Tab-separated table of C-alpha atoms in Angstrom:
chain	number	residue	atom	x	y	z
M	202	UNK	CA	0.000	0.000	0.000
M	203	UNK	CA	1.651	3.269	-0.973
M	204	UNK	CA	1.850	6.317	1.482
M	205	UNK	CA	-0.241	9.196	0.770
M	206	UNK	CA	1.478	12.236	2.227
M	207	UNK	CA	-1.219	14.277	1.208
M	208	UNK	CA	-4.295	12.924	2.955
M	209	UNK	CA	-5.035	13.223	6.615
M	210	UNK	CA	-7.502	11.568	8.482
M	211	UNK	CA	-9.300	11.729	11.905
M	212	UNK	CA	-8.389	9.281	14.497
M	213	UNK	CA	-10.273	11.504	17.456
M	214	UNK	CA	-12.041	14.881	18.879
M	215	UNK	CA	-13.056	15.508	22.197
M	216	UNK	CA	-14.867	18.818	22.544
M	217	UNK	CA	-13.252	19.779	26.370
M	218	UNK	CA	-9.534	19.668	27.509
M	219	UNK	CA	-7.358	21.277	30.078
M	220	UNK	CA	-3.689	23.043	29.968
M	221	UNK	CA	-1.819	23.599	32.690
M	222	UNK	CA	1.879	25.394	33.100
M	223	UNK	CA	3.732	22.623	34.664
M	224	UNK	CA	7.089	23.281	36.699
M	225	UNK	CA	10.545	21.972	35.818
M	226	UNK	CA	11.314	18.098	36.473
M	227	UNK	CA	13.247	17.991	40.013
M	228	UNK	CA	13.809	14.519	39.461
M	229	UNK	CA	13.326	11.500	37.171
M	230	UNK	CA	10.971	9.684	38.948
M	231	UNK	CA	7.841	11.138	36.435
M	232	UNK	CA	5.680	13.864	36.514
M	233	UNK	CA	2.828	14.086	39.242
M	234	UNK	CA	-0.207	16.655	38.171
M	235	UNK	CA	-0.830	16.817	41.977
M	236	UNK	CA	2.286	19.530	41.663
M	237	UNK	CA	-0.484	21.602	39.085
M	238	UNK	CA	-2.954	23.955	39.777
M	239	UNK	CA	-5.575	21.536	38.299
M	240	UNK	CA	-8.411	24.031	39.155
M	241	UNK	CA	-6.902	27.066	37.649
M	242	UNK	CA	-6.207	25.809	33.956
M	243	UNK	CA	-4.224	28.089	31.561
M	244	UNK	CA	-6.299	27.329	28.710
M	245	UNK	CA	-9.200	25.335	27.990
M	246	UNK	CA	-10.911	24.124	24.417
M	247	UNK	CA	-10.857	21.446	21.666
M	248	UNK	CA	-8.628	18.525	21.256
M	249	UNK	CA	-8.179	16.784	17.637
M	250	UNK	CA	-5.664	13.760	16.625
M	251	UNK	CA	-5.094	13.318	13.296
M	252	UNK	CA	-3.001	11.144	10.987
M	253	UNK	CA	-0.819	12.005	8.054
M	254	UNK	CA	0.994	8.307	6.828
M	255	UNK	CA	2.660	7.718	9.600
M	256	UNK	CA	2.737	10.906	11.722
M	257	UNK	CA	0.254	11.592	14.203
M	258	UNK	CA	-0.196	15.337	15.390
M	259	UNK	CA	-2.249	16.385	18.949
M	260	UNK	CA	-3.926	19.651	17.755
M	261	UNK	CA	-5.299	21.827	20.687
M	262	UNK	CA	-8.141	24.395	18.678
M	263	UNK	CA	-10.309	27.110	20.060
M	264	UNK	CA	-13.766	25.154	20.586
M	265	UNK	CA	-15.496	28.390	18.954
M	266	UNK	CA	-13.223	29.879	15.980
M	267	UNK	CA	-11.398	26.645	15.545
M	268	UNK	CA	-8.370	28.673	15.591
M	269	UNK	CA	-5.477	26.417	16.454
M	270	UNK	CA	-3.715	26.904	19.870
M	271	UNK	CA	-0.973	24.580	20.123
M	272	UNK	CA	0.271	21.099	18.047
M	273	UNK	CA	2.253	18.180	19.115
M	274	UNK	CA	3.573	15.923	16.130
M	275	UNK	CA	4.138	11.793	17.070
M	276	UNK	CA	6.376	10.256	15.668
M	277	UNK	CA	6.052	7.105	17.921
M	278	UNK	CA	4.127	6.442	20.984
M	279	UNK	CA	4.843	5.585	23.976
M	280	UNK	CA	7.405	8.027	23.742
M	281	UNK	CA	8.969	11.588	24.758
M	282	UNK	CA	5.836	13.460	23.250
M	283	UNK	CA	3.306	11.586	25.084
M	284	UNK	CA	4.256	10.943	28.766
M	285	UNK	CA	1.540	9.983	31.114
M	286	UNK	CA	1.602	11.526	35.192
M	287	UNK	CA	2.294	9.040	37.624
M	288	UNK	CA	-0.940	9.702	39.990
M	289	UNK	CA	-3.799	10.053	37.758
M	290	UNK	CA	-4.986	8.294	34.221
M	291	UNK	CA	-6.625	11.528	32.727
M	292	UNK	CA	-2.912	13.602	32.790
M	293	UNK	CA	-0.713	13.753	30.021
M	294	UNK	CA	2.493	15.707	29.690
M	295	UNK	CA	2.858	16.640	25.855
M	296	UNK	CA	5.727	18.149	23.949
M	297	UNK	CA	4.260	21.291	21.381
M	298	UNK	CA	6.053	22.909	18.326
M	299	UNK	CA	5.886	25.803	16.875
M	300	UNK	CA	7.176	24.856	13.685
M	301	UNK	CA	10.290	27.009	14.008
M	302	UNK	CA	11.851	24.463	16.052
M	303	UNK	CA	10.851	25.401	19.318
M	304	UNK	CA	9.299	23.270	21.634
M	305	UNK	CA	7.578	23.246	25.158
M	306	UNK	CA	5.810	20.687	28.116
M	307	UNK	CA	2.266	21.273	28.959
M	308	UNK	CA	-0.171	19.700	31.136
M	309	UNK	CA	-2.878	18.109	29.212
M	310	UNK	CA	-5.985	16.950	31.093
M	311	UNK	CA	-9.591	16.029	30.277
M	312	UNK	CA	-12.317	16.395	32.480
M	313	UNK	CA	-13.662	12.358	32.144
M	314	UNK	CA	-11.544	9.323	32.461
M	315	UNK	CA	-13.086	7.767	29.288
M	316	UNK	CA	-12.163	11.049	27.057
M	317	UNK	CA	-8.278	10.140	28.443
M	318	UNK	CA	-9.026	6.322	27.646
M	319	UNK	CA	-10.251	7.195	23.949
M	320	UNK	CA	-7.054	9.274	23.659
M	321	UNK	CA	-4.887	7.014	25.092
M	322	UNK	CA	-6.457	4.171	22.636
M	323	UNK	CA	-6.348	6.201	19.299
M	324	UNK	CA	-2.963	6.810	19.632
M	325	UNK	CA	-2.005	3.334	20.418
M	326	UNK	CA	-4.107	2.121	16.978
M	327	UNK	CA	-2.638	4.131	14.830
M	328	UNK	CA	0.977	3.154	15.434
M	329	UNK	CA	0.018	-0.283	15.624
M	330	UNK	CA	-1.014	-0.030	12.132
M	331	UNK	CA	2.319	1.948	11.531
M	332	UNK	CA	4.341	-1.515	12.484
M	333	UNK	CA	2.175	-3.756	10.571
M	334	UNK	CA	2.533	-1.436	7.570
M	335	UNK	CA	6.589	-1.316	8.119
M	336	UNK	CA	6.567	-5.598	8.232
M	337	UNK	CA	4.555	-5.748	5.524
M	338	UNK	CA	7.026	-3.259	3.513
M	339	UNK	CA	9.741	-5.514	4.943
M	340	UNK	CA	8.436	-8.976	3.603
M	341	UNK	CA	7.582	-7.313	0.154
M	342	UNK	CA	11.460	-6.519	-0.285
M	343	UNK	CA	12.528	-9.420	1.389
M	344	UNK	CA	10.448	-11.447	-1.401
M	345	UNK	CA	10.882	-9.124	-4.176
M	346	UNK	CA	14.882	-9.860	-3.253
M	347	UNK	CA	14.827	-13.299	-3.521
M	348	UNK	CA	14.958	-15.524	-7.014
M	349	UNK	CA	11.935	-16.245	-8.500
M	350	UNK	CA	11.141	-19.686	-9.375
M	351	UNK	CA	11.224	-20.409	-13.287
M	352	UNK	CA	8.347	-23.052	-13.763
M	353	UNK	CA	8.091	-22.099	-17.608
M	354	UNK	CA	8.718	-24.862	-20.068
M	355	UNK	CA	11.878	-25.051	-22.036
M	356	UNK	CA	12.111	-25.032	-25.823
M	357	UNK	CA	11.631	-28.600	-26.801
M	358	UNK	CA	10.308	-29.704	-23.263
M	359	UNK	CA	7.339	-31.693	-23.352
M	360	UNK	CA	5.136	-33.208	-20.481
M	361	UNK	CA	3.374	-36.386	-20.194
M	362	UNK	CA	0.271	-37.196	-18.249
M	363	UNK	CA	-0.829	-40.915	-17.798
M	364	UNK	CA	-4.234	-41.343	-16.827
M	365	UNK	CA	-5.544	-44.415	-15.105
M	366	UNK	CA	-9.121	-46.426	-15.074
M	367	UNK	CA	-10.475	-45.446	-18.106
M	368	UNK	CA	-11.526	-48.236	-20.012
M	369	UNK	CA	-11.957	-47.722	-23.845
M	370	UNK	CA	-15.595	-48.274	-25.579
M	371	UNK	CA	-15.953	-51.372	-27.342
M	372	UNK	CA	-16.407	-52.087	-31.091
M	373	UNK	CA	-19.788	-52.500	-31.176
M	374	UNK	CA	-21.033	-49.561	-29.222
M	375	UNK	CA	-23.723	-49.484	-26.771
M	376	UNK	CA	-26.047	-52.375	-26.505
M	377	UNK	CA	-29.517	-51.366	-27.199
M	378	UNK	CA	-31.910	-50.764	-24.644
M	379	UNK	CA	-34.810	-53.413	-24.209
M	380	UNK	CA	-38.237	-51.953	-25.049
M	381	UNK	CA	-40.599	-50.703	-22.328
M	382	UNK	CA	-42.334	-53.465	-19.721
M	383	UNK	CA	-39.215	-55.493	-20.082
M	384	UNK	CA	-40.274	-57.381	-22.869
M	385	UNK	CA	-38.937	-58.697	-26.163
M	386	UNK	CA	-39.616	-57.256	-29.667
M	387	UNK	CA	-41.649	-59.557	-32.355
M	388	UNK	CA	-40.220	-61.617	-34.952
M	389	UNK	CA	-39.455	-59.735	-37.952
M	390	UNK	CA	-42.494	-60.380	-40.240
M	391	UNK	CA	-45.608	-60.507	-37.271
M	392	UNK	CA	-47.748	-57.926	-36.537
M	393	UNK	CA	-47.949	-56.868	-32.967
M	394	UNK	CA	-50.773	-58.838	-31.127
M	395	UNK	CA	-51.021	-61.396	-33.841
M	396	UNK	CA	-50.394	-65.434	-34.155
M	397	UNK	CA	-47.562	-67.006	-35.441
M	398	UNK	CA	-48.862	-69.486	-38.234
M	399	UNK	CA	-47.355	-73.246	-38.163
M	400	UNK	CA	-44.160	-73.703	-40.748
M	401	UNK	CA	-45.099	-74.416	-44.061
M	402	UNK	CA	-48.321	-73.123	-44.166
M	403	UNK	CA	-49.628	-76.208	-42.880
M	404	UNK	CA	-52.845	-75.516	-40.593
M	405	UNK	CA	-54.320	-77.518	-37.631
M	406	UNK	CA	-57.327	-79.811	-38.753
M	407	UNK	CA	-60.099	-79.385	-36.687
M	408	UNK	CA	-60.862	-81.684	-33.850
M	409	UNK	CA	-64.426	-83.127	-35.667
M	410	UNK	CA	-62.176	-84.867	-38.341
M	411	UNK	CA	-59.757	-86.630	-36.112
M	412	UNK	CA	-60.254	-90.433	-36.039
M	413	UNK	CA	-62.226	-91.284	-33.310
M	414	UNK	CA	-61.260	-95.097	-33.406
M	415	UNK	CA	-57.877	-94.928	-34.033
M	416	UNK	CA	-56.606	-96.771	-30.966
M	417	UNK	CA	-53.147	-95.495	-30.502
M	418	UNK	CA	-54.310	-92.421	-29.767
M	419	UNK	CA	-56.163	-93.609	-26.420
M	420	UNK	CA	-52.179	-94.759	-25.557
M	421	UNK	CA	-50.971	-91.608	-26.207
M	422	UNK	CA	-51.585	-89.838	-22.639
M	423	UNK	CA	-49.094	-86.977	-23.771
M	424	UNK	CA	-51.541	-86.152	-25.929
M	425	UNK	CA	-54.666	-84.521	-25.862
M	426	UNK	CA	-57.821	-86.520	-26.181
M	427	UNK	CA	-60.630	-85.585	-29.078
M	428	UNK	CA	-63.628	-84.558	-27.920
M	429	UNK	CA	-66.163	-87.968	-28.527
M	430	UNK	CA	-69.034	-87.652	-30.822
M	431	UNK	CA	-72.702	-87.669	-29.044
M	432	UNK	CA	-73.782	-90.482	-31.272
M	433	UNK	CA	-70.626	-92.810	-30.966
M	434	UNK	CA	-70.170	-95.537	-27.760
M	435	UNK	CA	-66.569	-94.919	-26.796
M	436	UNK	CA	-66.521	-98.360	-25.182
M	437	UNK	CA	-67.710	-100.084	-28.414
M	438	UNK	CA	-64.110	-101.081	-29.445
M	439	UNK	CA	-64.040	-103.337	-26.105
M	440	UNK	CA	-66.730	-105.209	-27.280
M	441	UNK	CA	-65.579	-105.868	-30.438
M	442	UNK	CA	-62.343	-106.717	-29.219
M	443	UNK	CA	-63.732	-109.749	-27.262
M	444	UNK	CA	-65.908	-111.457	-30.511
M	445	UNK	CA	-62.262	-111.652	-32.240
M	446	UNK	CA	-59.720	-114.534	-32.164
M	447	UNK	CA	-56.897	-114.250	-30.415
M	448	UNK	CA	-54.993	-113.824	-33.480
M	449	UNK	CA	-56.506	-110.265	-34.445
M	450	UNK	CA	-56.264	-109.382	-30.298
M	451	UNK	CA	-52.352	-109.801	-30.494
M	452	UNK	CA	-52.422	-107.387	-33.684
M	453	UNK	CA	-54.260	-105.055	-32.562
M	454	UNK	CA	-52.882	-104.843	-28.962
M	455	UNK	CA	-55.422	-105.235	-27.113
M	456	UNK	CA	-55.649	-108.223	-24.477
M	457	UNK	CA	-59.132	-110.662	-24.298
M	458	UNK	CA	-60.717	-110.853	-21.234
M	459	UNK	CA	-62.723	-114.279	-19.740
C-alpha cells in the first residue's frame, strides 16, 4: 500500500480539555499533576488527533473559531511526546512545536476518564497499524529480493500425463436398450398382437375330423384326447375286441378278457 502524504484523516475529537503550566522536572521519577494547579487551567478548548501516513499530530483548537492553539507531532508512541503523570490516568504531559523548532511541556488533562481512555487508545491504533505497515514493507522486499522460481517450459520440453481407469468403448457400441415393460420385440415379419402361423403353411385340422377309433391315440396320454361324438359308444371297441380270435387281439394290442 503506498503512502499518501497528502491525505489526513481523523483518528479523534473531544470537545473539552485542560492546559496547565507545569514546573521543571526535580527529578526523574515522572511527573505528578498533583504539583499543578488543576483548578486554575491556563487554557481550555478542543482537542483533535489526526493522521498524516505515519505521523500523528495532537492539535489543541479554540472550541469556537477553531483557531489552532498549540500542536504536538508523534512520531512514535509511547514516547517523549506523550508521557503519562504518575498519579492520575486523565494527565498527560505533551511536547508542542511551533514549527520554528521550538518546543515546550504542557499539562494536558480532560475532564472524564473515558475522554483520556479514547485518547490514550487512538494513539495506540494508529501506530500499531504503523508496524504492521513497516513488516509488511519488509516482507515485500525481502520477497521481491529473492529468485523467482522459473516453472516455464523449455524449448523442446514436453510433459506427459498418464491417466488411469479409463476403459476404452468397445467395437460395437452401446447395446440397445430393451423396449418398455421389459419385454422382447416380435419376430421380424408378425404384426404386434397377432399369431404365429405353423411352418409351411400347414394348418391344424379341426378336432371333428380326427379319427375317433384310431386306438393309438387312447395310448398316447401326452396327448390330448378328441372330444367324442354324441352319437358314438366310446366303449364299443371293447366289445368288439372280445368277438375276435386271439390272433386279431395280439395285432391289434389289445388283451381278451374271460
Amino acid at each position: 500500500m503506498a503512502e499518501d502524504n497528502s491525505y489526513e484523516s481523523m483518528l479523534c475529537v473531544k470537545p473539552e480539555v485542560h492546559v496547565y503550566r507545569i514546573p521543571p522536572r526535580a527529578t526523574n521519577r515522572g511527573y505528578r499533576a498533583a504539583d499543578w494547579k488543576l483548578d486554575e487551567p491556563a487554557w481550555s478548548g478542543r482537542m483533535k488527533i489526526t493522521a498524516k501516513g505515519k505521523m500523528a499530530f495532537i492539535k489543541l483548537e479554540d472550541k469556537n473559531t477553531g483557531e489552532l492553539f498549540a500542536q504536538a507531532p508523534v512520531e512514535q508512541y509511547p514516547g517523549c511526546v506523550v508521557e503519562a503523570v504518575t498519579d492520575s490516568s486523565r494527565y498527560f504531559v505533551i511536547r508542542i512545536e511551533d514549527g520554528n523548532g521550538r518546543h515546550a511541556f504542557i499539562g494536558l488533562g480532560f475532564a472524564d476518564r473515558g475522554d483520556s481512555f479514547d485518547f490514550n487508545v487512538a494513539l495506540q491504533d494508529h501506530f500499531k497499524w504503523v508496524k504492521q505497515e513497516g513488516e509488511l514493507a519488509k516482507l515485500e522486499a525481502s520477497q521481491s529480493a529473492a529468485p523467482k522460481l522459473d516453472l516455464s517450459f523449455k524449448e523442446g520440453q514436453t510433459i506427459k500425463i498418464s491417466i488411469g481407469n479409463i476403459k476404452k468403448k468397445e467395437a460395437g457400441g452401446a447395446k440397445p436398450r430393451p423396449m418398455g415393460g421389459g419385454l422382447l420385440p416380435p419376430p421380424p415379419g408378425v404384426k404386434a398382437g397377432g399369431v404365429i402361423p405353423p411352418p409351411g403353411g400347414q394348418q391344424t385340422a379341426p378336432a371333428e375330423q380326427t379319427n375317433a377309433g384310431d386306438h393309438s391315440t387312447l395310448l398316447d396320454f401326452g396327448s390330448p384326447v378328441p372330444a367324442a361324438q354324441p352319437s358314438s359308444d366310446m366303449w364299443g371297441d371293447f366289445t368288439s375286441a372280445g368277438s375276435n380270435s386271439s390272433k386279431d387281439a395280439v395285432t391289434s394290442g389289445w388283451v381278451q378278457f374271460s
